[in-house]
């Protein structure tokens, strides 16, 4: 089986995440879609690492995991803050800033 | 088994970043140990000392840059002239913005909320708004962010760049949520900035993966060599560059990736807005320049037209939407979008002239925008800052000095001679004509004229309207805001009257080492 299929899979996962961010309304789901995009990038990195025959890609995937974990901490803190006040995590409800 | 070879580390070259990082860690410890009422002054002094140390080493380094030794930290960091110039600019602008963070005399407890976790509108929240001192975690957060920015402008591979991008963005998301007044707006701006920022950095990361697939490595030298060679799947390279550009253009607030800018600039606490408007712009453009001119300059003829279209769209969107704004912070946000477009014109112009003009523009604009937001933080009423345009009517009669300074700043934004804005625009447009991008210059000049309208409308409003009942008063600034305002205004004037020294410095800095 050629490793190229994994790249195709990662592109599909990335697209699912990217479209998900655009069409979903719940901040938590949006956030999960972004995580999906990051993990799709991880899959691509690891696969390219295999195709290229260098280890860099696998090392990069570790870095990305750490960064994604830090992002989760910040993101959930902000979403919690909004949820406490508004009792809703919908991004459509956060609409005070406009025009 | 082979002996493990450690990468070479030139710690002196990394000291500016390390100094800020260590100070930020110390700042976190201070938060835990020192009583609340002493924290502000201690954090402020610590931050300023750290910035001074960092600046000292940047200046020291700048005298002894050798192309062969510029690469350090195992090839991850490149300390060349451009990196040092950008680092110096970031440190100086960061210093001026941090002065605004520490201001406590404008309102009780400073511009930041005491406990961000307290629910907005609750009993406890009303209590803390009036009575509790603001949080000072903002200093370490800003320092973390600044050290990320220093790393971002000197990163030599895409992975370091991605990590630095997150290191400087994550604290900014939090800082946006910490306003003392209008907390709902502040939290909303943090949510929007975070979601869109994380979305953009996911694109950046996928771009890194694609480029890695093409070049088998992610450092700029290898990417450049591989792109010149022209073997391999160039589709991966083009897709990779496009995705990287989305991530970077989001940070510089170029249209169509600018939609977060007005909301975040309006909702965030004004000192944070000043910090973002000046420092983030420098860092993001520094990163963009390095990616385009060190890693991907073999693709110049492919990305220049696209980038040109984006620059044209950015200046048009920024200037036209600025006309319709009724809130001063939003107006400045759209003006910053338009200015990002002008800087992009300089980036497209390329060559040494283009790079010089971009570096000059970034510094000049950074000082002016900090002064503008410092002044906005002074005009207040009982509810905090009065940012609605109509409230500024007749301010000239109330306090001619501050209205005069603000007029000067707006004229600088509009690009009137004898201000740094004029020299900056002139050098960018000159470089663009030199680089054969005359059509961008035409659009740039037209939009500058459109953009002058909202600025002059504010000026006319301040001076020619009678002050009404609702005209807010201008608070007497404390020492810190006065210093920030003074430095910003003076820099705007000095760079406008004698731009020579800074232009020389920028010209020396306008070469990247590959």
Coordinates of C-alpha atoms in Angstrom, one line a residue:
Chain A
X1 CA 0.0 0.0 0.0
X2 CA 1.5 3.3 -1.0
X3 CA 1.9 5.9 1.8
X4 CA 0.3 8.5 -0.5
X5 CA -3.1 7.4 0.6
X6 CA -2.3 8.7 4.1
X7 CA -1.7 12.1 2.6
X8 CA -5.0 11.9 0.9
X9 CA -6.6 10.9 4.2
X10 CA -4.9 13.8 6.0
X11 CA -6.1 16.2 3.3
X12 CA -9.7 14.9 3.8
X13 CA -9.4 15.2 7.6
X14 CA -8.1 18.7 7.2
X15 CA -10.9 19.7 4.9
X16 CA -13.5 18.2 7.3
X17 CA -12.0 20.3 10.1
X18 CA -11.8 23.5 8.0
X19 CA -15.4 23.2 6.7
X20 CA -16.5 22.2 10.2
X21 CA -15.2 25.5 11.7
X22 CA -17.1 27.4 9.0
X23 CA -20.5 25.7 9.5
X24 CA -20.8 24.7 13.1
X25 CA -21.9 27.1 15.8
X26 CA -20.8 25.7 19.1
X27 CA -17.5 27.0 20.3
X28 CA -16.4 23.7 21.7
X29 CA -17.2 21.9 18.4
X30 CA -15.4 24.6 16.5
X31 CA -12.4 24.0 18.7
X32 CA -12.6 20.3 18.1
X33 CA -12.6 21.0 14.3
X34 CA -9.4 23.0 14.8
X35 CA -7.8 20.2 16.7
X36 CA -8.8 17.9 13.8
X37 CA -7.0 20.2 11.4
X38 CA -3.8 20.1 13.6
X39 CA -3.9 16.3 13.8
X40 CA -4.4 16.1 10.1
X41 CA -1.2 18.1 9.7
X42 CA 0.4 15.6 12.2
X43 CA -0.6 12.7 10.0
X44 CA 0.8 14.4 6.9
X45 CA 4.0 15.2 8.7
X46 CA 4.5 11.6 9.9
X47 CA 3.6 10.2 6.5
X48 CA 6.0 12.5 4.7
X49 CA 8.6 11.5 7.2
X50 CA 8.1 7.9 6.0
X51 CA 8.1 8.9 2.3
X52 CA 11.1 11.1 2.6
X53 CA 13.0 8.7 4.8
X54 CA 13.9 11.4 7.3
X55 CA 12.9 11.5 11.0
X56 CA 12.3 15.3 11.1
X57 CA 8.6 14.9 10.4
X58 CA 8.0 12.6 13.4
X59 CA 9.9 15.0 15.7
X60 CA 7.7 17.9 14.4
X61 CA 4.6 15.9 15.2
X62 CA 5.7 15.9 18.8
X63 CA 6.2 19.6 18.8
X64 CA 2.7 20.1 17.3
X65 CA 1.2 17.9 20.0
X66 CA 2.7 20.0 22.8
X67 CA 1.6 23.2 21.1
X68 CA -1.9 21.9 20.6
X69 CA -2.1 20.9 24.3
X70 CA -1.1 24.5 25.3
X71 CA -3.7 25.8 22.9
X72 CA -6.4 23.6 24.5
X73 CA -5.6 25.1 27.9
X74 CA -6.0 28.7 26.6
X75 CA -9.0 28.0 24.4
X76 CA -11.0 26.1 27.1
X77 CA -10.3 28.9 29.6
X78 CA -11.7 31.5 27.2
X79 CA -14.7 29.4 26.2
X80 CA -15.5 28.7 29.9
X81 CA -15.3 32.4 30.7
X82 CA -17.8 33.2 27.9
X83 CA -20.1 30.3 28.9
X84 CA -20.3 31.3 32.6
X85 CA -21.6 34.7 31.6
X86 CA -23.8 33.9 28.8
X87 CA -24.9 30.3 29.7
X88 CA -24.2 29.4 26.1
X89 CA -21.2 28.4 24.0
X90 CA -22.7 29.3 20.7
X91 CA -20.5 31.6 18.7
X92 CA -23.7 33.3 17.3
X93 CA -24.6 34.6 20.7
X94 CA -21.4 36.5 21.0
X95 CA -22.5 39.3 18.8
X96 CA -21.9 42.6 20.7
X97 CA -19.0 43.7 18.6
X98 CA -20.1 44.5 15.1
X99 CA -20.0 47.2 12.4
Chain B
X1 CA 26.7 3.5 19.0
X2 CA 27.7 7.0 17.8
X3 CA 28.2 9.6 20.3
X4 CA 25.3 12.0 20.5
X5 CA 26.3 15.3 18.9
X6 CA 24.8 18.3 20.6
X7 CA 23.7 21.2 18.4
X8 CA 25.9 24.3 18.7
X9 CA 24.3 27.0 20.8
X10 CA 25.5 30.6 20.8
X11 CA 23.9 31.6 24.0
X12 CA 25.0 35.2 23.7
X13 CA 23.0 35.5 20.5
X14 CA 20.0 34.0 22.2
X15 CA 20.2 36.2 25.3
X16 CA 17.6 38.8 24.2
X17 CA 15.0 36.0 24.0
X18 CA 16.2 34.2 27.1
X19 CA 16.2 37.5 29.1
X20 CA 12.6 38.1 28.3
X21 CA 11.6 34.5 28.9
X22 CA 13.4 34.3 32.3
X23 CA 11.8 37.6 33.3
X24 CA 8.4 36.3 32.4
X25 CA 8.9 33.2 34.5
X26 CA 10.1 35.3 37.4
X27 CA 7.0 37.4 36.9
X28 CA 4.8 34.3 37.4
X29 CA 6.6 33.5 40.6
X30 CA 6.2 37.1 41.8
X31 CA 2.5 36.8 41.2
X32 CA 2.5 33.9 43.7
X33 CA 4.7 35.4 46.4
X34 CA 4.3 39.2 46.5
X35 CA 1.3 40.9 48.0
X36 CA -1.1 42.4 45.5
X37 CA -0.5 46.1 46.1
X38 CA 3.3 45.9 45.4
X39 CA 3.0 43.7 42.4
X40 CA 2.4 46.4 39.8
X41 CA 5.5 48.3 40.5
X42 CA 7.7 45.2 40.9
X43 CA 6.4 43.6 37.7
X44 CA 6.8 46.9 35.8
X45 CA 10.4 47.4 37.0
X46 CA 11.3 43.7 36.3
X47 CA 9.9 44.0 32.8
X48 CA 11.7 47.2 32.0
X49 CA 15.0 45.8 33.3
X50 CA 14.5 42.6 31.2
X51 CA 13.8 44.8 28.1
X52 CA 16.8 46.9 28.8
X53 CA 19.0 43.8 29.1
X54 CA 17.6 42.4 25.9
X55 CA 18.1 45.7 24.1
X56 CA 21.7 45.9 25.3
X57 CA 22.5 42.5 23.9
X58 CA 20.7 43.2 20.6
X59 CA 22.8 46.4 20.2
X60 CA 25.9 44.5 21.2
X61 CA 25.2 41.8 18.7
X62 CA 24.5 44.1 15.9
X63 CA 28.1 45.2 15.8
X64 CA 29.4 41.8 15.3
X65 CA 27.2 40.0 12.9
X66 CA 29.1 37.6 10.7
X67 CA 27.2 35.8 8.0
X68 CA 28.9 32.5 8.6
X69 CA 28.2 32.5 12.3
X70 CA 24.7 34.0 12.2
X71 CA 23.1 30.5 12.3
X72 CA 22.7 29.1 15.8
X73 CA 20.7 26.7 18.0
X74 CA 21.3 23.8 15.7
X75 CA 20.2 25.7 12.6
X76 CA 16.9 26.8 14.1
X77 CA 17.6 30.5 14.7
X78 CA 19.2 33.0 12.4
X79 CA 20.6 36.1 14.0
X80 CA 21.3 38.3 11.0
X81 CA 21.0 42.1 10.6
X82 CA 17.3 42.0 9.7
X83 CA 16.5 39.8 12.7
X84 CA 18.4 42.1 15.1
X85 CA 16.7 45.2 13.6
X86 CA 13.3 43.7 14.1
X87 CA 14.2 42.4 17.6
X88 CA 15.3 45.9 18.5
X89 CA 12.2 47.4 17.1
X90 CA 10.0 44.9 19.0
X91 CA 11.8 45.5 22.3
X92 CA 11.5 49.3 22.0
X93 CA 7.9 49.2 21.0
X94 CA 7.1 46.6 23.6
X95 CA 8.7 48.9 26.2
X96 CA 6.5 51.8 25.3
X97 CA 3.4 49.6 25.2
X98 CA 4.2 48.1 28.6
X99 CA 4.3 51.6 30.1
X100 CA 0.6 51.7 29.3
X101 CA 0.0 48.4 31.0
X102 CA 1.4 49.7 34.2
X103 CA -0.7 52.9 34.4
X104 CA -2.7 53.0 37.6
X105 CA -3.7 56.7 37.8
X106 CA -6.4 56.9 35.2
X107 CA -8.7 54.7 37.1
X108 CA -8.5 52.8 40.3
X109 CA -6.6 49.5 39.9
X110 CA -5.5 50.1 36.3
X111 CA -6.9 48.9 33.0
X112 CA -7.1 45.2 33.8
X113 CA -9.7 43.2 35.7
X114 CA -8.8 41.9 39.2
X115 CA -10.1 38.3 38.7
X116 CA -10.9 37.4 35.2
X117 CA -12.6 34.2 36.3
X118 CA -15.4 36.1 38.1
X119 CA -18.7 36.0 36.2
X120 CA -19.6 39.3 34.5
X121 CA -22.5 41.1 36.1
X122 CA -22.4 39.2 39.4
X123 CA -22.4 40.7 42.8
X124 CA -18.7 39.8 43.1
X125 CA -17.9 41.4 39.8
X126 CA -19.4 44.8 40.8
X127 CA -17.4 44.6 44.0
X128 CA -14.1 44.0 42.2
X129 CA -14.7 46.6 39.5
X130 CA -14.7 49.4 42.0
X131 CA -12.5 48.2 44.8
X132 CA -9.9 45.7 43.8
X133 CA -6.5 46.2 42.2
X134 CA -6.1 45.0 38.7
X135 CA -4.3 41.8 37.9
X136 CA -0.6 42.1 37.0
X137 CA -0.3 38.7 35.3
X138 CA -0.5 40.9 32.2
X139 CA 3.2 41.7 32.5
X140 CA 4.5 38.1 32.3
X141 CA 2.0 37.4 29.6
X142 CA 3.2 40.3 27.5
X143 CA 6.8 39.3 28.1
X144 CA 6.1 35.7 27.0
X145 CA 4.4 37.1 23.9
X146 CA 7.4 39.4 23.2
X147 CA 9.9 36.6 23.6
X148 CA 7.8 34.6 21.1
X149 CA 7.9 37.5 18.7
X150 CA 11.7 37.8 19.0
X151 CA 11.9 34.1 18.2
X152 CA 9.5 34.5 15.3
X153 CA 11.5 37.2 13.5
X154 CA 14.7 35.2 13.8
X155 CA 13.4 31.7 13.1
X156 CA 15.3 29.9 10.4
X157 CA 12.9 27.0 9.9
X158 CA 9.2 26.6 9.6
X159 CA 8.8 24.5 12.7
X160 CA 10.5 27.1 15.0
X161 CA 8.3 29.6 13.3
X162 CA 5.2 27.7 14.1
X163 CA 6.1 27.2 17.7
X164 CA 7.1 30.9 18.0
X165 CA 3.8 31.9 16.3
X166 CA 1.9 30.1 19.0
X167 CA 4.1 31.3 21.8
X168 CA 3.4 34.9 20.9
X169 CA -0.3 34.4 20.0
X170 CA -1.5 32.4 23.0
X171 CA -0.7 35.1 25.7
X172 CA -2.3 37.7 23.4
X173 CA -5.6 35.8 23.3
X174 CA -5.6 35.8 27.1
X175 CA -4.6 39.5 27.4
X176 CA -7.6 40.4 25.2
X177 CA -10.0 39.0 27.8
X178 CA -8.7 41.0 30.8
X179 CA -10.3 44.4 30.4
X180 CA -11.7 46.0 33.6
X181 CA -14.6 47.7 32.0
X182 CA -16.9 46.4 29.3
X183 CA -15.9 42.9 30.1
X184 CA -18.4 41.2 27.9
X185 CA -16.9 43.0 24.9
X186 CA -13.4 42.0 26.1
X187 CA -14.3 38.4 26.5
X188 CA -16.0 38.3 23.1
X189 CA -13.0 39.8 21.4
X190 CA -10.8 37.1 23.1
X191 CA -13.1 34.3 21.8
X192 CA -13.1 35.7 18.3
X193 CA -9.4 36.3 18.3
X194 CA -8.7 32.8 19.7
X195 CA -10.9 30.8 17.4
X196 CA -9.8 32.6 14.2
X197 CA -6.2 32.7 15.3
X198 CA -6.1 29.0 16.0
X199 CA -7.9 28.4 12.7
X200 CA -5.2 30.4 10.9
X201 CA -2.3 28.7 12.6
X202 CA -3.8 25.3 11.7
X203 CA -3.6 26.4 8.0
X204 CA 0.0 27.5 8.7
X205 CA 0.8 24.1 10.1
X206 CA -0.7 22.2 7.2
X207 CA 1.4 24.4 5.0
X208 CA 4.5 23.4 6.9
X209 CA 3.6 19.7 6.4
X210 CA 3.2 20.2 2.6
X211 CA 6.5 22.1 2.3
X212 CA 8.1 19.3 4.3
X213 CA 6.7 16.8 1.9
X214 CA 8.2 18.8 -1.0
X215 CA 11.6 19.7 0.3
X216 CA 12.3 16.9 2.8
X217 CA 13.3 19.5 5.3
X218 CA 11.7 22.7 6.7
X219 CA 14.7 25.1 7.0
X220 CA 14.7 27.9 4.5
X221 CA 18.0 27.1 3.0
X222 CA 16.8 23.6 2.0
X223 CA 13.5 24.8 0.8
X224 CA 15.2 27.5 -1.4
X225 CA 17.6 24.9 -2.8
X226 CA 14.9 22.4 -3.5
X227 CA 12.7 25.0 -5.1
X228 CA 15.6 26.1 -7.4
X229 CA 16.3 22.5 -8.3
X230 CA 12.7 22.2 -9.5
X231 CA 12.4 18.5 -9.0
X232 CA 9.8 16.9 -6.8
X233 CA 6.1 17.7 -6.7
X234 CA 5.8 21.4 -7.1
X235 CA 2.1 21.3 -6.4
X236 CA 3.0 20.5 -2.8
X237 CA 5.2 23.5 -2.8
X238 CA 2.6 25.9 -4.1
X239 CA -0.1 24.6 -1.8
X240 CA 2.3 24.8 1.1
X241 CA 3.2 28.4 0.4
X242 CA -0.4 29.3 0.0
X243 CA -1.3 27.8 3.3
X244 CA 1.7 29.4 5.1
X245 CA 0.7 32.7 3.6
X246 CA -2.8 32.4 5.0
X247 CA -1.4 32.0 8.5
X248 CA 0.9 34.9 8.1
X249 CA -1.5 37.3 6.4
X250 CA -4.0 36.6 9.1
X251 CA -1.5 37.9 11.7
X252 CA -0.7 41.0 9.7
X253 CA -4.5 41.6 9.2
X254 CA -4.5 41.6 5.4
X255 CA -7.9 41.4 3.6
X256 CA -9.6 39.0 3.3
X257 CA -8.1 37.7 6.5
X258 CA -8.7 40.9 8.4
X259 CA -12.2 40.4 9.8
X260 CA -11.0 39.8 13.4
X261 CA -9.1 43.1 13.5
X262 CA -11.9 45.6 14.3
X263 CA -13.6 43.4 16.8
X264 CA -10.5 42.5 18.7
X265 CA -9.0 46.0 18.6
X266 CA -12.3 47.4 19.9
X267 CA -12.9 44.8 22.6
X268 CA -9.4 44.4 24.0
X269 CA -8.1 46.6 26.8
X270 CA -6.6 49.7 25.1
X271 CA -3.0 49.0 26.3
X272 CA -3.3 45.5 24.8
X273 CA -4.6 46.9 21.6
X274 CA -1.6 49.3 21.4
X275 CA 0.7 46.3 22.0
X276 CA -1.0 44.2 19.3
X277 CA -1.2 47.0 16.8
X278 CA 2.5 47.8 17.0
X279 CA 4.4 44.7 18.0
X280 CA 2.3 42.0 16.4
X281 CA 2.5 43.8 13.1
X282 CA 6.3 44.1 13.3
X283 CA 6.6 40.4 14.2
X284 CA 4.2 39.2 11.6
X285 CA 5.8 41.2 8.8
X286 CA 9.2 40.1 9.9
X287 CA 8.1 36.5 9.6
X288 CA 6.4 37.1 6.2
X289 CA 9.6 38.8 4.8
X290 CA 11.7 35.9 5.9
X291 CA 9.4 33.3 4.5
X292 CA 9.1 35.1 1.2
X293 CA 12.6 36.3 0.7
X294 CA 14.7 33.6 2.3
X295 CA 12.7 30.4 1.8
X296 CA 10.5 31.0 -1.3
X297 CA 12.2 33.8 -3.3
X298 CA 12.6 31.3 -6.2
X299 CA 8.8 31.5 -6.5
X300 CA 8.7 35.3 -6.8
X301 CA 6.9 35.4 -10.1
X302 CA 4.2 33.0 -8.8
X303 CA 3.4 34.8 -5.6
X304 CA 3.9 38.4 -6.5
X305 CA 0.6 38.8 -8.5
X306 CA -1.5 37.1 -5.8
X307 CA 0.2 39.1 -3.1
X308 CA -0.4 42.2 -5.2
X309 CA -4.1 41.5 -5.4
X310 CA -4.2 41.0 -1.7
X311 CA -2.4 44.2 -1.0
X312 CA -4.7 46.1 -3.3
X313 CA -7.8 44.5 -1.7
X314 CA -6.4 45.3 1.8
X315 CA -5.8 49.0 1.2
X316 CA -9.3 49.3 -0.4
X317 CA -11.1 47.4 2.3
X318 CA -9.3 49.2 5.1
X319 CA -9.7 52.7 3.7
X320 CA -13.3 52.4 2.5
X321 CA -14.6 50.7 5.7
X322 CA -12.7 53.2 7.9
X323 CA -15.0 55.9 6.4
X324 CA -18.1 54.3 7.8
X325 CA -16.9 53.8 11.4
X326 CA -18.4 55.5 14.4
X327 CA -16.1 54.1 17.1
X328 CA -12.6 55.5 17.3
X329 CA -10.9 52.2 18.2
X330 CA -12.7 50.5 15.2
X331 CA -11.6 53.4 13.0
X332 CA -8.0 52.9 14.0
X333 CA -8.4 49.1 13.5
X334 CA -9.5 49.6 9.9
X335 CA -6.7 52.2 9.5
X336 CA -4.3 49.5 10.7
X337 CA -5.7 47.1 8.1
X338 CA -5.1 49.7 5.4
X339 CA -1.6 50.3 6.8
X340 CA -0.9 46.6 6.6
X341 CA -1.8 46.9 2.9
X342 CA 0.8 49.7 2.4
X343 CA 3.4 47.7 4.1
X344 CA 2.5 44.7 1.9
X345 CA 3.1 47.0 -1.1
X346 CA 6.6 47.5 0.2
X347 CA 7.0 43.7 0.7
X348 CA 6.0 43.1 -2.9
X349 CA 8.4 45.7 -4.2
X350 CA 11.2 43.5 -2.8
X351 CA 14.8 44.3 -3.4
X352 CA 16.8 46.2 -0.8
X353 CA 14.7 49.4 -1.3
X354 CA 11.5 47.5 -0.6
X355 CA 12.8 45.8 2.5
X356 CA 14.3 49.1 3.8
X357 CA 10.9 50.9 3.4
X358 CA 9.1 48.0 5.1
X359 CA 11.4 48.1 8.1
X360 CA 11.1 51.9 8.3
X361 CA 7.3 51.8 8.0
X362 CA 6.9 49.2 10.7
X363 CA 8.9 51.2 13.3
X364 CA 7.3 54.6 12.3
X365 CA 3.8 53.2 12.3
X366 CA 4.4 51.3 15.6
X367 CA 5.3 54.5 17.5
X368 CA 2.4 56.5 16.1
X369 CA -0.2 53.8 16.8
X370 CA 0.9 53.4 20.4
X371 CA 0.6 57.2 20.9
X372 CA -2.9 57.1 19.3
X373 CA -4.1 54.4 21.7
X374 CA -2.4 56.1 24.7
X375 CA -4.5 59.1 23.9
X376 CA -7.7 57.1 23.5
X377 CA -7.1 55.7 27.0
X378 CA -7.2 59.3 28.4
X379 CA -10.5 60.4 27.1
X380 CA -13.0 58.9 29.6
X381 CA -16.3 59.3 31.4
X382 CA -17.9 57.5 34.3
X383 CA -18.1 54.2 32.3
X384 CA -14.4 54.2 31.3
X385 CA -13.1 55.2 27.9
X386 CA -15.5 57.1 25.6
X387 CA -14.6 55.8 22.2
X388 CA -17.7 56.8 20.3
X389 CA -16.8 59.4 17.7
X390 CA -19.7 61.7 18.6
X391 CA -18.3 61.9 22.1
X392 CA -15.1 63.5 20.9
X393 CA -16.9 66.4 19.4
X394 CA -15.7 69.7 20.9
X395 CA -12.7 68.1 22.6
X396 CA -10.5 70.9 21.2
X397 CA -12.2 73.5 23.4
X398 CA -12.0 71.3 26.5
X399 CA -8.4 70.3 26.3
X400 CA -6.5 71.9 23.4
X401 CA -3.2 70.2 24.2
X402 CA -4.5 66.6 23.9
X403 CA -6.7 67.5 21.0
X404 CA -3.7 69.0 19.3
X405 CA -1.5 65.9 19.9
X406 CA -4.3 63.7 18.6
X407 CA -4.6 65.9 15.5
X408 CA -0.9 65.6 14.9
X409 CA -1.1 61.8 15.2
X410 CA -4.1 61.6 12.8
X411 CA -2.2 63.8 10.3
X412 CA 0.7 61.3 10.6
X413 CA -1.7 58.5 9.8
X414 CA -2.9 60.5 6.8
X415 CA 0.7 60.9 5.7
X416 CA 1.0 64.7 5.8
X417 CA 4.7 65.9 5.4
X418 CA 6.8 66.5 8.5
X419 CA 5.4 63.4 10.1
X420 CA 6.9 59.9 10.0
X421 CA 3.7 58.7 8.1
X422 CA 4.7 60.8 5.1
X423 CA 8.2 59.5 4.9
X424 CA 7.1 55.9 5.4
X425 CA 4.5 56.1 2.7
X426 CA 6.9 57.9 0.4
X427 CA 9.6 55.3 0.8
X428 CA 7.1 52.4 0.3
X429 CA 5.6 53.9 -2.8
X430 CA 9.0 54.8 -4.2
X431 CA 10.2 51.3 -3.7
X432 CA 7.1 49.9 -5.4
X433 CA 7.6 52.1 -8.5
X434 CA 11.2 51.0 -8.5
X435 CA 10.1 47.4 -8.4
X436 CA 7.7 47.9 -11.3
X437 CA 4.5 47.8 -9.3
X438 CA 3.1 51.2 -10.4
X439 CA -0.5 50.0 -10.4
X440 CA -0.2 49.3 -6.7
X441 CA 1.2 52.8 -6.1
X442 CA -1.8 54.3 -7.9
X443 CA -4.3 52.3 -5.8
X444 CA -2.2 53.2 -2.7
X445 CA -2.4 56.9 -3.4
X446 CA -6.1 56.8 -4.2
X447 CA -6.8 55.0 -0.9
X448 CA -4.6 57.4 1.0
X449 CA -6.9 60.1 -0.1
X450 CA -10.0 58.1 0.9
X451 CA -8.4 57.3 4.2
X452 CA -7.6 61.0 4.9
X453 CA -11.4 61.6 5.0
X454 CA -12.2 59.7 8.3
X455 CA -9.1 61.2 10.0
X456 CA -9.9 64.7 9.0
X457 CA -13.5 64.2 10.0
X458 CA -12.3 63.4 13.6
X459 CA -10.1 66.5 13.5
X460 CA -12.9 68.7 12.3
X461 CA -15.2 67.3 14.9
X462 CA -12.7 67.9 17.7
X463 CA -12.0 71.5 16.8
X464 CA -15.1 72.9 15.1
X465 CA -17.9 71.5 17.2
X466 CA -19.1 73.0 20.4
X467 CA -18.5 70.8 23.5
X468 CA -21.8 69.4 24.6
X469 CA -23.1 68.0 27.8
X470 CA -21.8 64.5 27.0
X471 CA -18.3 65.5 25.9
X472 CA -16.1 63.5 28.3
X473 CA -13.2 65.1 30.1
X474 CA -9.6 64.2 29.3
X475 CA -8.0 62.6 32.4
X476 CA -4.7 64.0 33.4
X477 CA -2.3 61.2 32.5
X478 CA 0.0 59.7 35.1
X479 CA 3.8 59.6 34.4
X480 CA 3.6 56.3 32.5
X481 CA 1.0 57.2 30.0
X482 CA 2.6 60.6 29.5
X483 CA 5.9 59.0 28.8
X484 CA 4.4 56.6 26.3
X485 CA 2.4 59.3 24.6
X486 CA 5.5 61.6 24.6
X487 CA 7.8 59.0 23.1
X488 CA 5.2 58.0 20.5
X489 CA 4.5 61.6 19.4
X490 CA 8.1 62.6 19.5
X491 CA 9.2 59.6 17.4
X492 CA 6.4 60.5 14.9
X493 CA 7.8 64.0 14.6
X494 CA 11.5 63.1 14.7
X495 CA 11.2 60.3 12.1
X496 CA 9.2 62.8 9.9
X497 CA 11.8 65.6 10.2
X498 CA 15.0 63.7 10.3
X499 CA 14.3 60.2 8.9
X500 CA 17.9 59.8 7.8
X501 CA 19.3 57.8 10.8
X502 CA 16.5 55.3 11.0
X503 CA 16.5 54.9 7.2
X504 CA 20.2 54.2 7.3
X505 CA 19.7 51.7 10.1
X506 CA 16.9 50.0 8.1
X507 CA 19.0 49.9 5.0
X508 CA 21.8 48.2 6.8
X509 CA 19.3 45.7 8.2
X510 CA 17.7 45.0 4.9
X511 CA 19.6 41.9 4.0
X512 CA 18.7 38.4 5.1
X513 CA 21.3 35.7 5.5
X514 CA 20.3 32.4 4.0

